[in-house]
Amino acid sequence: MRYVSTRGNGGLLGFCEAVETGLAPDGGLYVPEKLPSLKPLLEGDKAPAYPELCKAFFRLFATDIDPAVLDDCIDRAYARFDDPAIAPLRRLREDLFVLELFHGPTLAFKDFALQLLGNLYEAQIRRTGRPITVLGATSGDTGAAAIHGLLGRENVHTFILYPANGVSPLQERQMTCTGADNVFALAIKGTFDDAQSALKEVFGDPGFRAETGLSAVNSINLARVLAQCVYYLHAWWQLPPAARENLCYVVPTGNFGNILAGWWCEKMGLPEATFRIATNRNDILYRLFTTGRYELARVAPSTAPSMDIQVASNFERFLYYHEGGDPDRVRSIMSRFREDGRYHFEQFDRDRFSASRADDERIRHHIREVYREFGYLPDPHTACAFEDLPGEGTKVVLATAHPAKFPTVIEEAVGIHPTAPALEALKARQPRSFPLEPDPAAIKDFIRNHRTDSPS
Ligand SMILES: *Cc1c(COP(=O)(O)O)cnc(C)c1O
């Protein structure tokens, strides 16, 4: 399997190279040259265990990795999840299910991809002998998941920038109480945007990139989207066969990464599935999928902070298929959007998508109602999914985080203070973070001074 850029000038790359490169040199994102059929993965009379399904899936995409190495990466990635089903499907009602994606080490769905990515990086370093330096900026969950995916990996040095006063106390503890000496959480004196723009400048220095083997772990990473496909298939297997027809996955969405993974599954043969984009008040995707107008607005902070995003970077991968795989069209739309901050589609084919949006008040309302009706506690991101659910057919809500990650909102809504053992354990640990100015030179110096190659 080989990969091409959505903008047409990113070469023809193997899986490992596409993962290592991240953003294509032409500014586009890598997509499979041809989507394979997943039909063989949906046949048989017994549901495969999660790791087995994942192995069969990645054998189609990571064709340049030795299958034994790949299997080992996958086995170890999901061994640390705290539920034997890895992604258990809970039934709330005959036609309503919740797919729990928060049983990994940092209690959010990003662990599915980042635990595996950590193993893939490590395998790659063993093969090439080149150490790598991972640099990322986070407003919360991605940083924690990346850090826990890369913790203690040989010859991987991880530097995560976060706004010193812009993440929740629990999220900060998840990043700073790791006890690992190859991981550095840098508390940037500024906003997330300051951190992000300093990071872009560091990545813009080719000499520094080569010197340190710099790699990014942001949500456009191909391996992340692919790893997220697997739980859509796993959910399908766990449903009673009659419930698989007329099936809608309801997905709390920010960067369009998670939901894109499901839609790719449908394009590859997951039968009859539709997808509902559930946004919070930052509703650019809701507006696009209901009006055909893609228009930037200011990011407004919400009680579902991991979805406080306007430019959904993975949207470009949807656009590529929307425009019939024509990279010239993608380039022209993306450049118009970059210049004007908006793009109006004359004909917008929503394909299998519908959309909903929930502001903070509706989020609290859904936390209360879902708890009252089903005795189930959704986190504020998951709560967005319950807005205006379709009446017909089976609904599978993707629960993207554990409620204990957001105790304040939950307590306001239902008067319960949720906890989780993994979070309680953090309170006993010593935080280690490094305050830094949002200055590219200071960040580079810090990285140079803290890349101590571990003995192999
Ligand atoms: C990252 C995140 C999202 C948004 O996922 P996208 O792939 O950006 O759409 C939703 N919920 C939680 C809890 C997250 O951490």
Short mmCIF file of C-alpha atoms and ligand atoms in Angstrom, two decimals:
data_model
loop_
_atom_site.label_atom_id
_atom_site.label_comp_id
_atom_site.label_asym_id
_atom_site.label_seq_id
_atom_site.Cartn_x
_atom_site.Cartn_y
_atom_site.Cartn_z
CA MET A 1 0.00 0.00 0.00
CA ARG A 2 1.28 3.43 -0.91
CA TYR A 3 0.18 6.92 0.06
CA VAL A 4 -0.31 10.16 -1.88
CA SER A 5 -0.80 13.76 -0.78
CA THR A 6 -4.25 15.37 -1.01
CA ARG A 7 -2.50 18.22 -2.90
CA GLY A 8 -0.86 15.96 -5.46
CA ASN A 9 2.83 16.77 -5.03
CA GLY A 10 3.87 14.71 -2.02
CA GLY A 11 5.33 11.71 -3.88
CA LEU A 12 4.29 8.09 -3.52
CA LEU A 13 5.28 6.92 -0.05
CA GLY A 14 5.21 3.69 1.92
CA PHE A 15 3.39 3.57 5.27
CA CYS A 16 6.47 4.11 7.45
CA GLU A 17 7.67 7.07 5.44
CA ALA A 18 4.20 8.66 5.34
CA VAL A 19 3.90 8.32 9.12
CA GLU A 20 7.37 9.75 9.69
CA THR A 21 6.78 12.68 7.30
CA GLY A 22 3.44 13.76 8.82
CA LEU A 23 2.48 16.84 6.80
CA ALA A 24 3.36 16.34 3.10
CA PRO A 25 5.95 18.78 1.68
CA ASP A 26 3.23 20.32 -0.56
CA GLY A 27 1.17 21.16 2.55
CA GLY A 28 -1.31 18.30 1.99
CA LEU A 29 -2.16 15.22 4.02
CA TYR A 30 -1.34 11.64 3.07
CA VAL A 31 -4.19 9.33 2.03
CA PRO A 32 -4.08 5.74 0.74
CA GLU A 33 -3.45 5.64 -3.00
CA LYS A 34 -6.39 3.23 -3.22
CA LEU A 35 -8.78 2.23 -0.45
CA PRO A 36 -8.73 -1.56 0.06
CA SER A 37 -11.82 -3.64 0.83
CA LEU A 38 -12.51 -4.44 4.47
CA LYS A 39 -15.14 -7.06 3.58
CA PRO A 40 -12.92 -10.01 4.64
CA LEU A 41 -12.64 -8.43 8.12
CA LEU A 42 -16.42 -8.45 8.48
CA GLU A 43 -16.93 -12.11 7.64
CA GLY A 44 -17.08 -15.14 9.91
CA ASP A 45 -19.41 -16.13 12.68
CA LYS A 46 -17.40 -15.10 15.70
CA ALA A 47 -16.40 -11.57 16.65
CA PRO A 48 -12.61 -11.24 16.59
CA ALA A 49 -10.82 -9.95 19.70
CA TYR A 50 -9.81 -6.28 19.39
CA PRO A 51 -6.06 -6.87 18.84
CA GLU A 52 -6.74 -9.54 16.21
CA LEU A 53 -9.06 -7.24 14.28
CA CYS A 54 -6.47 -4.49 14.51
CA LYS A 55 -3.73 -6.78 13.16
CA ALA A 56 -5.84 -7.86 10.18
CA PHE A 57 -6.64 -4.21 9.48
CA PHE A 58 -3.04 -2.93 9.65
CA ARG A 59 -1.78 -5.75 7.47
CA LEU A 60 -3.67 -4.04 4.65
CA PHE A 61 -2.09 -0.64 5.28
CA ALA A 62 1.34 -1.11 6.86
CA THR A 63 2.62 -3.44 4.15
CA ASP A 64 6.21 -2.29 4.63
CA ILE A 65 6.46 -3.53 8.23
CA ASP A 66 7.38 -7.12 9.07
CA PRO A 67 4.04 -8.72 10.15
CA ALA A 68 5.58 -10.22 13.30
CA VAL A 69 6.86 -6.80 14.36
CA LEU A 70 3.50 -5.21 13.58
CA ASP A 71 1.62 -7.85 15.60
CA ASP A 72 3.90 -7.27 18.56
CA CYS A 73 3.38 -3.47 18.37
CA ILE A 74 -0.38 -4.00 18.38
CA ASP A 75 -0.42 -6.56 21.21
CA ARG A 76 1.59 -4.28 23.47
CA ALA A 77 -0.45 -1.17 22.55
CA TYR A 78 -3.71 -2.56 23.89
CA ALA A 79 -2.35 -4.67 26.78
CA ARG A 80 -2.57 -1.68 29.13
CA PHE A 81 -6.27 -0.95 28.60
CA ASP A 82 -8.36 -1.54 31.70
CA ASP A 83 -11.30 -3.32 30.04
CA PRO A 84 -10.91 -6.76 28.42
CA ALA A 85 -13.06 -5.66 25.46
CA ILE A 86 -10.68 -2.66 24.89
CA ALA A 87 -13.60 -0.69 23.38
CA PRO A 88 -16.69 -2.08 25.15
CA LEU A 89 -20.13 -1.36 23.72
CA ARG A 90 -22.74 -0.53 26.37
CA ARG A 91 -26.43 -0.77 25.62
CA LEU A 92 -28.60 2.08 26.93
CA ARG A 93 -31.74 1.19 25.00
CA GLU A 94 -32.69 -1.26 22.29
CA ASP A 95 -31.63 1.22 19.58
CA LEU A 96 -29.01 3.22 21.51
CA PHE A 97 -25.46 2.13 22.37
CA VAL A 98 -22.35 3.81 23.77
CA LEU A 99 -18.92 2.79 22.49
CA GLU A 100 -16.54 3.49 25.38
CA LEU A 101 -13.20 4.70 24.08
CA PHE A 102 -11.75 5.77 27.42
CA HIS A 103 -10.19 2.61 28.83
CA GLY A 104 -6.61 3.48 27.88
CA PRO A 105 -3.98 4.99 30.21
CA THR A 106 -5.09 8.66 29.83
CA LEU A 107 -8.85 7.96 29.72
CA ALA A 108 -9.58 9.48 26.28
CA PHE A 109 -9.89 7.95 22.82
CA LYS A 110 -6.55 9.37 21.69
CA ASP A 111 -4.82 6.49 23.51
CA PHE A 112 -6.01 4.10 20.78
CA ALA A 113 -3.73 5.76 18.27
CA LEU A 114 -0.92 7.08 20.44
CA GLN A 115 -0.19 3.85 22.30
CA LEU A 116 0.26 2.15 18.94
CA LEU A 117 2.22 5.06 17.45
CA GLY A 118 4.71 4.89 20.33
CA ASN A 119 5.39 1.23 19.51
CA LEU A 120 5.66 1.92 15.78
CA TYR A 121 8.22 4.69 16.42
CA GLU A 122 10.24 2.38 18.62
CA ALA A 123 10.22 -0.39 16.00
CA GLN A 124 11.29 2.09 13.35
CA ILE A 125 14.21 3.34 15.46
CA ARG A 126 15.38 -0.24 15.97
CA ARG A 127 15.34 -0.70 12.21
CA THR A 128 17.04 2.56 11.24
CA GLY A 129 19.20 3.20 14.31
CA ARG A 130 18.21 6.90 14.18
CA PRO A 131 16.87 8.40 17.44
CA ILE A 132 13.89 10.68 17.11
CA THR A 133 12.66 13.76 18.89
CA VAL A 134 8.92 14.23 19.15
CA LEU A 135 7.61 17.76 19.49
CA GLY A 136 3.95 18.62 19.94
CA ALA A 137 1.69 21.38 21.24
CA THR A 138 -1.47 20.56 23.11
CA SER A 139 -4.48 22.13 24.71
CA GLY A 140 -5.03 19.01 26.80
CA ASP A 141 -5.85 15.42 25.81
CA THR A 142 -3.45 14.96 22.90
CA GLY A 143 -0.46 15.95 25.00
CA ALA A 144 -1.34 13.52 27.77
CA ALA A 145 -1.99 10.67 25.31
CA ALA A 146 1.22 11.39 23.37
CA ILE A 147 3.29 11.49 26.54
CA HIS A 148 1.86 8.19 27.76
CA GLY A 149 2.32 6.60 24.35
CA LEU A 150 6.00 7.58 24.27
CA LEU A 151 6.90 7.17 27.92
CA GLY A 152 10.15 5.28 28.48
CA ARG A 153 10.62 4.41 24.76
CA GLU A 154 14.23 3.85 23.85
CA ASN A 155 15.76 6.72 21.88
CA VAL A 156 12.53 8.70 21.70
CA HIS A 157 12.69 12.11 23.36
CA THR A 158 9.38 13.83 23.77
CA PHE A 159 8.74 17.54 24.26
CA ILE A 160 5.16 18.71 24.67
CA LEU A 161 4.29 22.43 24.80
CA TYR A 162 1.18 23.47 26.69
CA PRO A 163 -0.19 26.86 27.75
CA ALA A 164 0.88 27.32 31.40
CA ASN A 165 -2.56 28.51 32.47
CA GLY A 166 -4.65 26.94 29.73
CA VAL A 167 -5.14 23.28 30.65
CA SER A 168 -7.19 21.71 33.43
CA PRO A 169 -5.34 20.72 36.65
CA LEU A 170 -5.99 17.02 35.92
CA GLN A 171 -4.72 17.30 32.36
CA GLU A 172 -1.60 19.06 33.65
CA ARG A 173 -1.00 16.28 36.17
CA GLN A 174 -1.34 13.67 33.41
CA MET A 175 1.45 15.42 31.50
CA THR A 176 3.77 16.30 34.36
CA CYS A 177 3.54 13.39 36.84
CA THR A 178 4.98 10.69 34.60
CA GLY A 179 8.22 9.86 36.40
CA ALA A 180 9.88 9.34 32.99
CA ASP A 181 13.15 11.03 32.12
CA ASN A 182 12.66 11.03 28.33
CA VAL A 183 9.53 13.16 28.50
CA PHE A 184 9.43 16.92 29.02
CA ALA A 185 6.25 18.91 29.56
CA LEU A 186 7.02 22.55 28.78
CA ALA A 187 4.68 25.09 30.38
CA ILE A 188 4.65 27.89 27.83
CA LYS A 189 4.07 31.39 29.18
CA GLY A 190 1.28 32.28 26.77
CA THR A 191 -1.77 30.85 25.05
CA PHE A 192 -2.16 27.65 23.03
CA ASP A 193 -1.84 29.75 19.86
CA ASP A 194 1.51 31.16 21.10
CA ALA A 195 2.75 27.63 21.73
CA GLN A 196 1.47 26.46 18.35
CA SER A 197 3.13 29.27 16.41
CA ALA A 198 6.47 28.80 18.21
CA LEU A 199 6.25 25.11 17.35
CA LYS A 200 5.62 25.85 13.68
CA GLU A 201 8.76 27.99 13.59
CA VAL A 202 10.82 25.21 15.14
CA PHE A 203 9.49 22.78 12.49
CA GLY A 204 10.29 25.38 9.83
CA ASP A 205 14.04 25.07 10.52
CA PRO A 206 15.26 22.19 8.29
CA GLY A 207 18.73 22.14 9.88
CA PHE A 208 17.26 21.67 13.35
CA ARG A 209 14.84 19.03 12.09
CA ALA A 210 17.66 16.99 10.62
CA GLU A 211 19.95 17.46 13.65
CA THR A 212 17.33 16.18 16.09
CA GLY A 213 15.22 13.79 13.95
CA LEU A 214 12.17 15.89 14.67
CA SER A 215 8.73 14.31 14.29
CA ALA A 216 5.17 15.52 15.00
CA VAL A 217 2.35 13.71 16.77
CA ASN A 218 -0.57 15.91 15.79
CA SER A 219 -3.93 14.68 14.62
CA ILE A 220 -3.09 14.71 10.90
CA ASN A 221 -0.72 11.79 11.44
CA LEU A 222 -1.83 8.99 9.13
CA ALA A 223 -1.25 6.21 11.67
CA ARG A 224 -3.56 7.96 14.12
CA VAL A 225 -6.50 8.07 11.71
CA LEU A 226 -5.97 4.44 10.67
CA ALA A 227 -5.75 3.18 14.27
CA GLN A 228 -9.11 4.84 14.92
CA CYS A 229 -10.82 2.89 12.11
CA VAL A 230 -10.55 -0.34 14.06
CA TYR A 231 -13.05 0.48 16.81
CA TYR A 232 -15.76 1.29 14.27
CA LEU A 233 -15.38 -2.26 12.95
CA HIS A 234 -15.18 -3.68 16.45
CA ALA A 235 -18.43 -1.90 17.42
CA TRP A 236 -20.15 -3.38 14.35
CA TRP A 237 -19.08 -6.86 15.43
CA GLN A 238 -20.42 -6.33 18.94
CA LEU A 239 -23.88 -5.23 17.78
CA PRO A 240 -26.69 -7.77 17.47
CA PRO A 241 -26.89 -8.54 13.70
CA ALA A 242 -30.38 -7.01 13.38
CA ALA A 243 -29.10 -3.73 14.85
CA ARG A 244 -26.35 -3.44 12.22
CA GLU A 245 -28.75 -2.33 9.51
CA ASN A 246 -29.56 1.36 9.39
CA LEU A 247 -26.69 2.20 11.72
CA CYS A 248 -25.60 5.72 12.68
CA TYR A 249 -22.33 6.46 14.49
CA VAL A 250 -22.63 9.69 16.48
CA VAL A 251 -19.19 11.25 16.93
CA PRO A 252 -18.15 14.24 19.11
CA THR A 253 -15.97 16.12 16.65
CA GLY A 254 -13.26 18.81 16.68
CA ASN A 255 -10.51 18.15 14.15
CA PHE A 256 -12.60 15.73 12.09
CA GLY A 257 -10.04 12.96 12.71
CA ASN A 258 -12.13 10.49 14.64
CA ILE A 259 -15.19 10.73 12.39
CA LEU A 260 -13.10 10.58 9.21
CA ALA A 261 -11.83 7.18 10.35
CA GLY A 262 -15.40 5.87 10.52
CA TRP A 263 -16.28 7.28 7.12
CA TRP A 264 -13.21 5.65 5.58
CA CYS A 265 -14.48 2.32 6.99
CA GLU A 266 -17.78 2.86 5.18
CA LYS A 267 -15.97 3.62 1.93
CA MET A 268 -14.04 0.38 2.39
CA GLY A 269 -17.10 -1.79 2.92
CA LEU A 270 -18.60 -1.29 6.41
CA PRO A 271 -22.19 -1.74 5.26
CA GLU A 272 -24.92 0.91 5.43
CA ALA A 273 -23.33 3.14 8.05
CA THR A 274 -24.04 6.86 8.43
CA PHE A 275 -22.18 9.40 10.57
CA ARG A 276 -23.34 12.26 12.71
CA ILE A 277 -20.97 15.14 13.41
CA ALA A 278 -21.66 16.35 16.96
CA THR A 279 -20.02 19.71 17.70
CA ASN A 280 -20.03 21.98 20.72
CA ARG A 281 -20.52 25.76 20.30
CA ASN A 282 -17.51 25.83 17.98
CA ASP A 283 -19.72 24.72 15.13
CA ILE A 284 -17.87 25.32 11.85
CA LEU A 285 -18.45 21.71 10.81
CA TYR A 286 -22.11 21.82 11.80
CA ARG A 287 -22.58 24.93 9.65
CA LEU A 288 -20.71 23.40 6.72
CA PHE A 289 -22.67 20.15 6.75
CA THR A 290 -26.02 21.91 7.07
CA THR A 291 -25.46 24.86 4.67
CA GLY A 292 -22.44 24.11 2.46
CA ARG A 293 -20.70 27.21 3.84
CA TYR A 294 -17.26 26.67 5.36
CA GLU A 295 -16.63 29.83 7.39
CA LEU A 296 -14.08 30.46 10.07
CA ALA A 297 -15.25 31.99 13.35
CA ARG A 298 -13.38 32.76 16.58
CA VAL A 299 -12.74 29.86 18.91
CA ALA A 300 -14.92 30.22 22.01
CA PRO A 301 -13.93 28.24 25.12
CA SER A 302 -16.50 25.61 26.10
CA THR A 303 -17.00 22.90 28.71
CA ALA A 304 -15.94 20.36 26.05
CA PRO A 305 -12.46 21.91 25.53
CA SER A 306 -10.93 19.19 23.32
CA MET A 307 -13.41 20.22 20.63
CA ASP A 308 -12.67 23.96 20.86
CA ILE A 309 -11.31 24.05 17.34
CA GLN A 310 -12.27 25.97 14.22
CA VAL A 311 -9.97 24.80 11.45
CA ALA A 312 -10.56 21.05 11.36
CA SER A 313 -7.25 19.91 9.90
CA ASN A 314 -8.47 16.45 8.85
CA PHE A 315 -11.31 17.97 6.85
CA GLU A 316 -8.92 18.18 3.90
CA ARG A 317 -8.97 14.38 3.70
CA PHE A 318 -12.77 14.44 3.32
CA LEU A 319 -12.47 17.22 0.75
CA TYR A 320 -10.11 15.12 -1.35
CA TYR A 321 -12.80 12.47 -1.85
CA HIS A 322 -15.55 15.09 -2.13
CA GLU A 323 -13.67 16.58 -5.09
CA GLY A 324 -13.33 13.19 -6.77
CA GLY A 325 -9.67 12.73 -5.78
CA ASP A 326 -8.63 15.80 -7.80
CA PRO A 327 -5.64 17.44 -6.03
CA ASP A 328 -5.90 20.60 -8.19
CA ARG A 329 -9.41 21.23 -6.85
CA VAL A 330 -8.23 20.57 -3.27
CA ARG A 331 -5.34 23.02 -3.67
CA SER A 332 -7.56 25.74 -5.06
CA ILE A 333 -10.29 25.36 -2.41
CA MET A 334 -7.75 25.27 0.43
CA SER A 335 -5.96 28.36 -0.82
CA ARG A 336 -9.21 30.29 -1.26
CA PHE A 337 -10.15 29.25 2.28
CA ARG A 338 -6.77 30.32 3.63
CA GLU A 339 -7.05 33.74 1.99
CA ASP A 340 -10.70 34.54 2.68
CA GLY A 341 -11.38 32.54 5.85
CA ARG A 342 -14.38 31.03 4.09
CA TYR A 343 -15.44 28.92 1.16
CA HIS A 344 -18.96 28.41 -0.12
CA PHE A 345 -19.58 25.15 -1.91
CA GLU A 346 -22.03 25.51 -4.77
CA GLN A 347 -22.80 21.86 -4.52
CA PHE A 348 -21.94 20.27 -1.24
CA ASP A 349 -22.52 16.54 -1.19
CA ARG A 350 -22.96 15.63 2.46
CA ASP A 351 -22.68 11.99 1.51
CA ARG A 352 -23.38 9.94 4.63
CA PHE A 353 -23.02 12.76 7.16
CA SER A 354 -25.51 14.69 9.25
CA ALA A 355 -24.67 17.17 12.03
CA SER A 356 -25.74 18.59 15.37
CA ARG A 357 -24.40 21.23 17.77
CA ALA A 358 -24.72 21.71 21.54
CA ASP A 359 -23.75 24.78 23.56
CA ASP A 360 -22.66 24.57 27.21
CA GLU A 361 -26.20 24.69 28.49
CA ARG A 362 -27.25 21.79 26.25
CA ILE A 363 -24.15 19.87 27.34
CA ARG A 364 -25.19 20.17 30.99
CA HIS A 365 -28.75 19.27 30.01
CA HIS A 366 -27.63 16.06 28.29
CA ILE A 367 -25.34 15.02 31.16
CA ARG A 368 -28.34 15.37 33.48
CA GLU A 369 -30.85 13.67 31.18
CA VAL A 370 -28.66 10.73 30.16
CA TYR A 371 -27.86 10.13 33.81
CA ARG A 372 -31.52 10.38 34.83
CA GLU A 373 -32.86 8.21 32.02
CA PHE A 374 -30.19 5.52 31.77
CA GLY A 375 -28.08 5.86 34.94
CA TYR A 376 -25.13 6.53 32.61
CA LEU A 377 -22.69 9.42 33.07
CA PRO A 378 -21.33 10.89 29.80
CA ASP A 379 -18.34 13.28 29.85
CA PRO A 380 -19.06 16.76 28.39
CA HIS A 381 -17.69 15.80 24.92
CA THR A 382 -19.77 12.64 24.79
CA ALA A 383 -22.79 14.63 26.01
CA CYS A 384 -22.74 16.65 22.74
CA ALA A 385 -23.59 13.45 20.87
CA PHE A 386 -27.00 13.22 22.54
CA GLU A 387 -28.23 16.44 20.92
CA ASP A 388 -31.14 15.80 18.58
CA LEU A 389 -30.47 12.08 18.05
CA PRO A 390 -32.05 10.58 14.91
CA GLY A 391 -35.30 8.74 15.71
CA GLU A 392 -34.92 5.82 13.31
CA GLY A 393 -32.31 3.10 13.33
CA THR A 394 -29.49 2.10 15.64
CA LYS A 395 -27.39 4.85 17.18
CA VAL A 396 -23.84 4.18 18.42
CA VAL A 397 -22.52 7.14 20.43
CA LEU A 398 -18.74 7.32 20.66
CA ALA A 399 -17.75 8.14 24.26
CA THR A 400 -14.49 9.99 23.73
CA ALA A 401 -13.42 10.58 27.36
CA HIS A 402 -14.04 9.30 30.88
CA PRO A 403 -16.30 11.62 32.92
CA ALA A 404 -13.70 11.75 35.73
CA LYS A 405 -11.47 13.88 33.47
CA PHE A 406 -14.01 16.71 33.77
CA PRO A 407 -15.30 16.53 37.36
CA THR A 408 -16.36 20.18 37.67
CA VAL A 409 -18.93 20.15 34.85
CA ILE A 410 -20.28 16.77 35.93
CA GLU A 411 -20.63 17.94 39.51
CA GLU A 412 -22.49 21.08 38.37
CA ALA A 413 -24.87 19.00 36.28
CA VAL A 414 -25.69 16.06 38.55
CA GLY A 415 -24.04 16.72 41.94
CA ILE A 416 -21.71 13.73 41.66
CA HIS A 417 -17.91 14.00 41.74
CA PRO A 418 -16.67 11.24 39.39
CA THR A 419 -13.24 9.71 39.98
CA ALA A 420 -11.02 7.10 38.31
CA PRO A 421 -8.14 5.15 39.92
CA ALA A 422 -5.68 6.28 37.23
CA LEU A 423 -6.39 9.91 38.08
CA GLU A 424 -6.33 9.40 41.84
CA ALA A 425 -2.91 7.76 41.57
CA LEU A 426 -1.55 10.93 39.93
CA LYS A 427 -2.27 12.98 43.01
CA ALA A 428 0.42 11.16 44.94
CA ARG A 429 3.09 11.83 42.31
CA GLN A 430 5.52 14.71 41.99
CA PRO A 431 4.85 17.01 39.01
CA ARG A 432 7.82 17.90 36.78
CA SER A 433 7.35 20.73 34.31
CA PHE A 434 9.59 23.32 32.73
CA PRO A 435 8.40 26.93 32.33
CA LEU A 436 9.53 28.43 29.04
CA GLU A 437 8.91 31.53 26.91
CA PRO A 438 7.05 30.94 23.60
CA ASP A 439 10.30 31.65 21.79
CA PRO A 440 11.56 29.27 19.08
CA ALA A 441 15.22 29.82 20.03
CA ALA A 442 14.53 29.02 23.69
CA ILE A 443 12.63 25.86 22.70
CA LYS A 444 15.45 24.69 20.43
CA ASP A 445 18.02 25.29 23.18
CA PHE A 446 15.93 23.35 25.64
CA ILE A 447 15.61 20.42 23.24
CA ARG A 448 19.35 20.40 22.46
CA ASN A 449 20.18 20.36 26.17
CA HIS A 450 17.77 17.57 27.09
CA ARG A 451 18.21 15.03 24.32
CA THR A 452 20.36 12.59 26.22
CA ASP A 453 20.53 9.39 24.19
CA SER A 454 19.60 6.46 26.34
CA PRO A 455 21.91 3.42 26.17
CA SER A 456 20.60 0.74 23.82
C1 LIG B 1 -9.67 15.13 20.72
C2 LIG B 1 -11.01 14.93 21.33
C3 LIG B 1 -12.20 15.08 20.57
C4 LIG B 1 -12.20 15.53 19.13
O1 LIG B 1 -11.66 14.56 18.28
P1 LIG B 1 -11.31 14.92 16.75
O2 LIG B 1 -10.60 13.75 16.20
O3 LIG B 1 -10.43 16.15 16.84
O4 LIG B 1 -12.59 15.19 16.07
C5 LIG B 1 -13.40 14.80 21.21
N1 LIG B 1 -13.45 14.43 22.51
C6 LIG B 1 -12.34 14.28 23.25
C7 LIG B 1 -12.48 13.89 24.68
C8 LIG B 1 -11.07 14.52 22.70
O5 LIG B 1 -9.96 14.38 23.46
#
